Each structure stands twice: as structure tokens, then as C-alpha cells.
């Protein structure tokens, strides 16, 4: 069965960096685009970033452009999110989510359980 | 930026009743609208994509309709496990997408 397992969350000070990982199994990872979607405590969902199936194309929401980098290693079936210059407003549960197709149609058919990132001094 | 407004914010119904949830877009999103269900402490689950297509494994009591700016998620007869928060999501301005603020479906 399809599984996505996030890791790497924690408490970090404003301005510092953190790298999240998402380990995938149960499907051909290299055939699907993958996203990061976040949810601030008690709030709604916000799309963060997308990487195409082969890693050649990346897209970001405006609030994280220049600070966050999405990448993938298809040999390890793993997705990453490098987060730099973190701000308090980045505090959220971060989910990785599989897209329905390879290029990134923004339809999220499987989600991980999420990892909590707290940015606080 | 396309804004999605969901109504009502909270819907109180009993098991067996019919639920109708609405999502309105600030401009046309064609049929590029999805619905997700989220239970406390869990990740969202895709229910409906492209306005009316049920995702894999979703029961037939869930249906979606609409196009342009007005969309509806209908649950024909509520089961106890259906009480959750529901979000709509548009993908019309790809690669961006946006979600509504959610409708909480609670037991009356």
C-alpha cells in the first residue's frame, strides 16, 4: 500500500534552517510529482511546493520562494524540503502528498501523517 | 489569487441525514475543484477531484457537483465516520492552488 512518512520536524529558532524528509513506499516513486502542504495549528491547509516526477521542475508558493527548496532522490524514494531563514509564520504541520500524475496536477491523492515544525525563540 | 469561501462554517446534522456543503470561488475555476476530508489528528483524504470524480475507495454516498464558481459536496446519508472537517481546493491557477477555510460537520 502507498505510504508516505515524514521526518525532521522540531523546534527551531527564527532565522535558522531545518530539512524535512518524506520516505515513500508502495508505489513507483519516480513516476509521480510530490508536494509539500502545511497546516498551521488550528488553521486550514496551504500548498507549499511541488517537484515533478524527475526533479527537473520545482514550484513554490510566494511566501517561501527564495527560502525553501524542494528536491527528491528517486534512487532513495525520498522527498526533501530544505527550509532556510525560518519565520514564526512557518510554524505548521508539514505534509508530503502524492500527486495524481507525474507532472503535478495539484490533486493530492495520498498524504503522509505530517511532521510538526515550530519556529520559536 | 483565487479565494475559496466555504459555507456554512459549521454544519450540525444527525447520522442518516443528508449533508450539503458549499464552496464558492472568487473567479471561475472551471471544473478544477477537489474536496478533502480531515479528521482530528489525521492527514486530509481526497474525496472528489475535478468537481465530480470520486477518488479511489470513496463510498458512493459522497458526490460532487458544480462548475465555474459554485460547487457542492453532498453526502447522501451521513455515517458516524463522516463527521469531520471538509476542505475544497482549486487548481485553476496552476502551479498555485488554494484551499477553502473548511466546513466542520458535527454531530447534532
PDB file of C-alpha atoms in Angstrom:
ATOM      1  CA  UNK A   1       0.000   0.000   0.000  1.00  0.00           C
ATOM      2  CA  UNK A   2       1.061   3.583  -0.591  1.00  0.00           C
ATOM      3  CA  UNK A   3       2.940   5.044   2.362  1.00  0.00           C
ATOM      4  CA  UNK A   4       4.500   8.448   2.910  1.00  0.00           C
ATOM      5  CA  UNK A   5       6.398   9.020   6.142  1.00  0.00           C
ATOM      6  CA  UNK A   6       7.679  12.463   7.052  1.00  0.00           C
ATOM      7  CA  UNK A   7      10.504  13.199   9.470  1.00  0.00           C
ATOM      8  CA  UNK A   8      12.792  16.009  10.511  1.00  0.00           C
ATOM      9  CA  UNK A   9      10.403  18.352  12.265  1.00  0.00           C
ATOM     10  CA  UNK A  10      11.151  20.017  15.578  1.00  0.00           C
ATOM     11  CA  UNK A  11      11.637  23.305  17.368  1.00  0.00           C
ATOM     12  CA  UNK A  12      13.940  25.811  15.676  1.00  0.00           C
ATOM     13  CA  UNK A  13      14.796  29.439  16.310  1.00  0.00           C
ATOM     14  CA  UNK A  14      13.771  32.165  13.870  1.00  0.00           C
ATOM     15  CA  UNK A  15      16.325  32.614  11.111  1.00  0.00           C
ATOM     16  CA  UNK A  16      17.672  29.065  11.404  1.00  0.00           C
ATOM     17  CA  UNK A  17      17.319  26.132   8.999  1.00  0.00           C
ATOM     18  CA  UNK A  18      15.678  22.722   9.013  1.00  0.00           C
ATOM     19  CA  UNK A  19      15.427  19.896   6.497  1.00  0.00           C
ATOM     20  CA  UNK A  20      12.370  17.696   6.259  1.00  0.00           C
ATOM     21  CA  UNK A  21      12.313  14.263   4.626  1.00  0.00           C
ATOM     22  CA  UNK A  22       9.498  12.135   3.270  1.00  0.00           C
ATOM     23  CA  UNK A  23      10.139   8.433   2.678  1.00  0.00           C
ATOM     24  CA  UNK A  24       7.853   6.818   0.124  1.00  0.00           C
ATOM     25  CA  UNK A  25       6.928   3.185  -0.393  1.00  0.00           C
ATOM     26  CA  UNK A  26       4.275   1.038  -2.022  1.00  0.00           C
ATOM     27  CA  UNK A  27       4.353   2.755  -5.424  1.00  0.00           C
ATOM     28  CA  UNK A  28       6.755   3.755  -8.197  1.00  0.00           C
ATOM     29  CA  UNK A  29       8.053   6.948  -6.610  1.00  0.00           C
ATOM     30  CA  UNK A  30       9.797   8.140  -9.753  1.00  0.00           C
ATOM     31  CA  UNK A  31       6.506   8.240 -11.683  1.00  0.00           C
ATOM     32  CA  UNK A  32       4.735  10.846  -9.583  1.00  0.00           C
ATOM     33  CA  UNK A  33       5.046  14.505  -8.742  1.00  0.00           C
ATOM     34  CA  UNK A  34       5.121  15.149  -4.996  1.00  0.00           C
ATOM     35  CA  UNK A  35       4.141  18.165  -2.927  1.00  0.00           C
ATOM     36  CA  UNK A  36       4.610  19.709   0.487  1.00  0.00           C
ATOM     37  CA  UNK A  37       1.429  21.078   2.071  1.00  0.00           C
ATOM     38  CA  UNK A  38       1.350  22.688   5.509  1.00  0.00           C
ATOM     39  CA  UNK A  39      -1.237  23.393   8.169  1.00  0.00           C
ATOM     40  CA  UNK A  40      -0.668  25.928  10.928  1.00  0.00           C
ATOM     41  CA  UNK A  41      -2.056  24.887  14.328  1.00  0.00           C
ATOM     42  CA  UNK A  42      -5.840  25.086  14.269  1.00  0.00           C
ATOM     43  CA  UNK A  43      -5.841  26.523  10.746  1.00  0.00           C
ATOM     44  CA  UNK A  44      -6.522  25.417   7.184  1.00  0.00           C
ATOM     45  CA  UNK A  45      -4.330  23.890   4.512  1.00  0.00           C
ATOM     46  CA  UNK A  46      -1.693  25.745   2.480  1.00  0.00           C
ATOM     47  CA  UNK A  47       0.182  24.358  -0.512  1.00  0.00           C
ATOM     48  CA  UNK A  48       3.923  24.978  -0.178  1.00  0.00           C
ATOM     49  CA  UNK A  49       5.871  23.386  -3.019  1.00  0.00           C
ATOM     50  CA  UNK A  50       5.830  20.895  -5.877  1.00  0.00           C
ATOM     51  CA  UNK A  51       8.535  18.858  -7.582  1.00  0.00           C
ATOM     52  CA  UNK A  52       7.933  16.995 -10.817  1.00  0.00           C
ATOM     53  CA  UNK A  53       8.454  13.244 -11.128  1.00  0.00           C
ATOM     54  CA  UNK A  54      12.038  13.568 -12.330  1.00  0.00           C
ATOM     55  CA  UNK A  55      13.020  16.530 -10.166  1.00  0.00           C
ATOM     56  CA  UNK A  56      13.559  18.872 -13.097  1.00  0.00           C
ATOM     57  CA  UNK A  57      10.742  21.265 -12.249  1.00  0.00           C
ATOM     58  CA  UNK A  58      10.017  22.939  -8.917  1.00  0.00           C
ATOM     59  CA  UNK A  59       7.299  25.390  -7.939  1.00  0.00           C
ATOM     60  CA  UNK A  60       6.683  27.314  -4.722  1.00  0.00           C
ATOM     61  CA  UNK A  61       4.101  29.425  -3.025  1.00  0.00           C
ATOM     62  CA  UNK A  62       5.177  33.064  -2.922  1.00  0.00           C
ATOM     63  CA  UNK A  63       5.747  33.207   0.839  1.00  0.00           C
ATOM     64  CA  UNK A  64       8.529  30.591   0.745  1.00  0.00           C
ATOM     65  CA  UNK A  65      10.236  31.435  -2.563  1.00  0.00           C
ATOM     66  CA  UNK A  66      13.945  32.012  -2.055  1.00  0.00           C
ATOM     67  CA  UNK A  67      13.854  30.417   1.416  1.00  0.00           C
ATOM     68  CA  UNK A  68      12.635  26.846   0.824  1.00  0.00           C
ATOM     69  CA  UNK A  69      13.951  24.271  -1.644  1.00  0.00           C
ATOM     70  CA  UNK A  70      12.114  21.106  -2.604  1.00  0.00           C
ATOM     71  CA  UNK A  71      14.094  18.194  -4.016  1.00  0.00           C
ATOM     72  CA  UNK A  72      13.895  14.452  -4.439  1.00  0.00           C
ATOM     73  CA  UNK A  73      16.186  11.446  -4.692  1.00  0.00           C
ATOM     74  CA  UNK A  74      14.428   8.831  -6.794  1.00  0.00           C
ATOM     75  CA  UNK A  75      17.137   6.266  -6.028  1.00  0.00           C
ATOM     76  CA  UNK A  76      16.181   6.531  -2.346  1.00  0.00           C
ATOM     77  CA  UNK A  77      12.430   7.077  -2.822  1.00  0.00           C
ATOM     78  CA  UNK A  78      12.732  10.185  -0.704  1.00  0.00           C
ATOM     79  CA  UNK A  79      11.473  13.776  -0.916  1.00  0.00           C
ATOM     80  CA  UNK A  80      13.098  16.680   0.882  1.00  0.00           C
ATOM     81  CA  UNK A  81      12.264  20.207   1.933  1.00  0.00           C
ATOM     82  CA  UNK A  82      15.187  22.436   2.868  1.00  0.00           C
ATOM     83  CA  UNK A  83      13.841  25.344   4.891  1.00  0.00           C
ATOM     84  CA  UNK A  84      16.101  28.341   5.482  1.00  0.00           C
ATOM     85  CA  UNK A  85      15.530  31.694   7.185  1.00  0.00           C
ATOM     86  CA  UNK A  86      12.606  30.274   9.103  1.00  0.00           C
ATOM     87  CA  UNK A  87       9.954  32.605  10.475  1.00  0.00           C
ATOM     88  CA  UNK A  88       7.331  32.238  13.170  1.00  0.00           C
ATOM     89  CA  UNK A  89       4.658  32.078  10.474  1.00  0.00           C
ATOM     90  CA  UNK A  90       6.263  28.903   9.092  1.00  0.00           C
ATOM     91  CA  UNK A  91       5.115  27.052  12.209  1.00  0.00           C
ATOM     92  CA  UNK A  92       2.892  24.235  10.979  1.00  0.00           C
ATOM     93  CA  UNK A  93       2.451  20.547  10.414  1.00  0.00           C
ATOM     94  CA  UNK A  94       4.129  19.766   7.107  1.00  0.00           C
ATOM     95  CA  UNK A  95       2.637  17.008   4.978  1.00  0.00           C
ATOM     96  CA  UNK A  96       4.083  15.399   1.911  1.00  0.00           C
ATOM     97  CA  UNK A  97       1.405  14.479  -0.590  1.00  0.00           C
ATOM     98  CA  UNK A  98       1.495  12.482  -3.789  1.00  0.00           C
ATOM     99  CA  UNK A  99       0.050  13.976  -6.946  1.00  0.00           C
ATOM    100  CA  UNK A 100      -2.339  12.061  -9.165  1.00  0.00           C
ATOM    101  CA  UNK A 101       0.117  12.357 -12.068  1.00  0.00           C
ATOM    102  CA  UNK A 102       3.753  12.807 -12.941  1.00  0.00           C
ATOM    103  CA  UNK A 103       3.890  16.493 -13.796  1.00  0.00           C
ATOM    104  CA  UNK A 104       1.957  17.915 -10.894  1.00  0.00           C
ATOM    105  CA  UNK A 105      -1.761  18.375 -11.399  1.00  0.00           C
ATOM    106  CA  UNK A 106      -2.325  19.713  -7.868  1.00  0.00           C
ATOM    107  CA  UNK A 107      -4.566  16.780  -6.982  1.00  0.00           C
ATOM    108  CA  UNK A 108      -3.290  15.130  -3.799  1.00  0.00           C
ATOM    109  CA  UNK A 109      -4.313  11.501  -3.589  1.00  0.00           C
ATOM    110  CA  UNK A 110      -2.108  10.194  -0.762  1.00  0.00           C
ATOM    111  CA  UNK A 111      -0.751  12.056   2.244  1.00  0.00           C
ATOM    112  CA  UNK A 112       1.752  11.340   4.967  1.00  0.00           C
ATOM    113  CA  UNK A 113       0.928  11.737   8.646  1.00  0.00           C
ATOM    114  CA  UNK A 114       2.807  15.029   8.880  1.00  0.00           C
ATOM    115  CA  UNK A 115       5.722  16.415  10.874  1.00  0.00           C
ATOM    116  CA  UNK A 116       5.437  19.453  13.143  1.00  0.00           C
ATOM    117  CA  UNK A 117       7.782  22.400  12.683  1.00  0.00           C
ATOM    118  CA  UNK A 118       7.753  25.020  15.427  1.00  0.00           C
ATOM    119  CA  UNK A 119       9.683  28.240  14.882  1.00  0.00           C
ATOM    120  CA  UNK A 120      10.176  29.960  18.199  1.00  0.00           C
ATOM    121  CA  UNK A 121      12.877  31.632  20.224  1.00  0.00           C
TER     122      UNK A 121
ATOM    123  CA  UNK B   1      -5.219  34.974  -6.190  1.00  0.00           C
ATOM    124  CA  UNK B   2      -8.344  32.827  -6.267  1.00  0.00           C
ATOM    125  CA  UNK B   3     -10.178  32.811  -2.938  1.00  0.00           C
ATOM    126  CA  UNK B   4     -12.469  29.945  -1.995  1.00  0.00           C
ATOM    127  CA  UNK B   5     -15.252  30.600   0.505  1.00  0.00           C
ATOM    128  CA  UNK B   6     -16.923  27.623   2.146  1.00  0.00           C
ATOM    129  CA  UNK B   7     -20.322  27.663   3.801  1.00  0.00           C
ATOM    130  CA  UNK B   8     -21.529  27.067   6.331  1.00  0.00           C
ATOM    131  CA  UNK B   9     -18.570  27.233   8.692  1.00  0.00           C
ATOM    132  CA  UNK B  10     -20.208  24.590  10.873  1.00  0.00           C
ATOM    133  CA  UNK B  11     -22.976  22.171   9.951  1.00  0.00           C
ATOM    134  CA  UNK B  12     -24.781  20.223  12.664  1.00  0.00           C
ATOM    135  CA  UNK B  13     -26.619  17.128  11.472  1.00  0.00           C
ATOM    136  CA  UNK B  14     -27.572  13.662  12.654  1.00  0.00           C
ATOM    137  CA  UNK B  15     -26.482  10.304  11.230  1.00  0.00           C
ATOM    138  CA  UNK B  16     -28.705   9.311   8.341  1.00  0.00           C
ATOM    139  CA  UNK B  17     -29.363  12.893   7.288  1.00  0.00           C
ATOM    140  CA  UNK B  18     -28.215  14.467   4.025  1.00  0.00           C
ATOM    141  CA  UNK B  19     -25.334  16.959   4.138  1.00  0.00           C
ATOM    142  CA  UNK B  20     -24.814  19.721   1.610  1.00  0.00           C
ATOM    143  CA  UNK B  21     -21.567  21.702   1.753  1.00  0.00           C
ATOM    144  CA  UNK B  22     -20.850  24.677  -0.479  1.00  0.00           C
ATOM    145  CA  UNK B  23     -17.695  26.192  -1.939  1.00  0.00           C
ATOM    146  CA  UNK B  24     -17.668  29.445  -3.897  1.00  0.00           C
ATOM    147  CA  UNK B  25     -14.684  30.702  -5.897  1.00  0.00           C
ATOM    148  CA  UNK B  26     -13.832  34.389  -6.361  1.00  0.00           C
ATOM    149  CA  UNK B  27     -13.469  33.730 -10.091  1.00  0.00           C
ATOM    150  CA  UNK B  28     -14.139  30.802 -12.380  1.00  0.00           C
ATOM    151  CA  UNK B  29     -12.067  27.692 -11.730  1.00  0.00           C
ATOM    152  CA  UNK B  30     -13.805  25.679 -14.454  1.00  0.00           C
ATOM    153  CA  UNK B  31     -14.082  22.142 -13.035  1.00  0.00           C
ATOM    154  CA  UNK B  32     -10.684  22.232 -11.331  1.00  0.00           C
ATOM    155  CA  UNK B  33     -12.037  21.719  -7.834  1.00  0.00           C
ATOM    156  CA  UNK B  34     -11.421  18.986  -5.289  1.00  0.00           C
ATOM    157  CA  UNK B  35     -12.823  18.090  -1.881  1.00  0.00           C
ATOM    158  CA  UNK B  36     -10.891  16.650   1.072  1.00  0.00           C
ATOM    159  CA  UNK B  37     -11.959  15.242   4.413  1.00  0.00           C
ATOM    160  CA  UNK B  38      -9.836  15.689   7.518  1.00  0.00           C
ATOM    161  CA  UNK B  39     -10.415  14.090  10.902  1.00  0.00           C
ATOM    162  CA  UNK B  40      -8.704  15.323  14.085  1.00  0.00           C
ATOM    163  CA  UNK B  41      -5.042  14.360  14.213  1.00  0.00           C
ATOM    164  CA  UNK B  42      -5.135  12.869  10.732  1.00  0.00           C
ATOM    165  CA  UNK B  43      -3.997  13.895   7.290  1.00  0.00           C
ATOM    166  CA  UNK B  44      -6.550  15.034   4.734  1.00  0.00           C
ATOM    167  CA  UNK B  45      -8.115  12.442   2.437  1.00  0.00           C
ATOM    168  CA  UNK B  46      -9.044  13.113  -1.182  1.00  0.00           C
ATOM    169  CA  UNK B  47     -12.763  12.560  -1.753  1.00  0.00           C
ATOM    170  CA  UNK B  48     -13.631  14.237  -5.055  1.00  0.00           C
ATOM    171  CA  UNK B  49     -11.470  15.676  -7.835  1.00  0.00           C
ATOM    172  CA  UNK B  50     -12.322  17.687 -10.923  1.00  0.00           C
ATOM    173  CA  UNK B  51     -15.633  18.661  -9.311  1.00  0.00           C
ATOM    174  CA  UNK B  52     -17.421  15.334  -9.611  1.00  0.00           C
ATOM    175  CA  UNK B  53     -14.993  12.405  -9.805  1.00  0.00           C
ATOM    176  CA  UNK B  54     -14.812  10.197  -6.735  1.00  0.00           C
ATOM    177  CA  UNK B  55     -11.311   9.217  -5.690  1.00  0.00           C
ATOM    178  CA  UNK B  56     -10.326   5.594  -5.313  1.00  0.00           C
ATOM    179  CA  UNK B  57     -12.121   3.842  -2.479  1.00  0.00           C
ATOM    180  CA  UNK B  58     -14.527   6.692  -1.693  1.00  0.00           C
ATOM    181  CA  UNK B  59     -18.071   5.496  -0.944  1.00  0.00           C
ATOM    182  CA  UNK B  60     -20.865   6.353  -3.356  1.00  0.00           C
ATOM    183  CA  UNK B  61     -22.682   8.425  -0.717  1.00  0.00           C
ATOM    184  CA  UNK B  62     -20.166  11.194  -1.447  1.00  0.00           C
ATOM    185  CA  UNK B  63     -20.839  13.200  -4.589  1.00  0.00           C
ATOM    186  CA  UNK B  64     -19.641  16.486  -6.014  1.00  0.00           C
ATOM    187  CA  UNK B  65     -21.190  18.900  -8.453  1.00  0.00           C
ATOM    188  CA  UNK B  66     -20.744  22.349  -9.913  1.00  0.00           C
ATOM    189  CA  UNK B  67     -18.544  24.290 -12.287  1.00  0.00           C
ATOM    190  CA  UNK B  68     -17.294  27.819 -12.695  1.00  0.00           C
ATOM    191  CA  UNK B  69     -17.642  29.476  -9.287  1.00  0.00           C
ATOM    192  CA  UNK B  70     -20.182  27.392  -7.356  1.00  0.00           C
ATOM    193  CA  UNK B  71     -19.612  23.864  -6.120  1.00  0.00           C
ATOM    194  CA  UNK B  72     -21.343  21.437  -3.792  1.00  0.00           C
ATOM    195  CA  UNK B  73     -20.279  18.362  -1.875  1.00  0.00           C
ATOM    196  CA  UNK B  74     -23.200  16.149  -0.951  1.00  0.00           C
ATOM    197  CA  UNK B  75     -23.188  13.266   1.497  1.00  0.00           C
ATOM    198  CA  UNK B  76     -26.420  11.433   0.845  1.00  0.00           C
ATOM    199  CA  UNK B  77     -26.838   9.708   4.218  1.00  0.00           C
ATOM    200  CA  UNK B  78     -24.386  10.526   6.991  1.00  0.00           C
ATOM    201  CA  UNK B  79     -22.472   7.736   8.660  1.00  0.00           C
ATOM    202  CA  UNK B  80     -20.851   8.266  12.087  1.00  0.00           C
ATOM    203  CA  UNK B  81     -17.382   8.304  10.477  1.00  0.00           C
ATOM    204  CA  UNK B  82     -18.322  11.206   8.173  1.00  0.00           C
ATOM    205  CA  UNK B  83     -18.193  13.831  10.918  1.00  0.00           C
ATOM    206  CA  UNK B  84     -15.024  15.771  10.164  1.00  0.00           C
ATOM    207  CA  UNK B  85     -13.753  18.969   8.555  1.00  0.00           C
ATOM    208  CA  UNK B  86     -14.129  19.281   4.793  1.00  0.00           C
ATOM    209  CA  UNK B  87     -11.969  21.463   2.566  1.00  0.00           C
ATOM    210  CA  UNK B  88     -12.399  22.453  -1.045  1.00  0.00           C
ATOM    211  CA  UNK B  89      -9.330  23.158  -3.197  1.00  0.00           C
ATOM    212  CA  UNK B  90      -8.904  24.770  -6.610  1.00  0.00           C
ATOM    213  CA  UNK B  91      -6.076  24.214  -9.088  1.00  0.00           C
ATOM    214  CA  UNK B  92      -7.164  26.590 -11.825  1.00  0.00           C
ATOM    215  CA  UNK B  93      -4.174  28.937 -11.478  1.00  0.00           C
ATOM    216  CA  UNK B  94      -1.594  26.175 -11.733  1.00  0.00           C
ATOM    217  CA  UNK B  95       1.022  25.723 -10.362  1.00  0.00           C
ATOM    218  CA  UNK B  96      -0.569  27.599  -7.499  1.00  0.00           C
ATOM    219  CA  UNK B  97      -3.561  26.172  -5.757  1.00  0.00           C
ATOM    220  CA  UNK B  98      -5.622  27.284  -2.807  1.00  0.00           C
ATOM    221  CA  UNK B  99      -7.922  25.787  -0.213  1.00  0.00           C
ATOM    222  CA  UNK B 100     -11.101  26.996   1.375  1.00  0.00           C
ATOM    223  CA  UNK B 101     -11.199  27.668   5.101  1.00  0.00           C
ATOM    224  CA  UNK B 102     -13.124  24.470   5.805  1.00  0.00           C
ATOM    225  CA  UNK B 103     -16.564  23.368   6.933  1.00  0.00           C
ATOM    226  CA  UNK B 104     -16.838  21.458  10.182  1.00  0.00           C
ATOM    227  CA  UNK B 105     -19.509  18.771  10.022  1.00  0.00           C
ATOM    228  CA  UNK B 106     -20.532  17.947  13.569  1.00  0.00           C
ATOM    229  CA  UNK B 107     -22.994  15.592  15.178  1.00  0.00           C
ATOM    230  CA  UNK B 108     -26.228  17.248  16.238  1.00  0.00           C
TER     231      UNK B 108
END
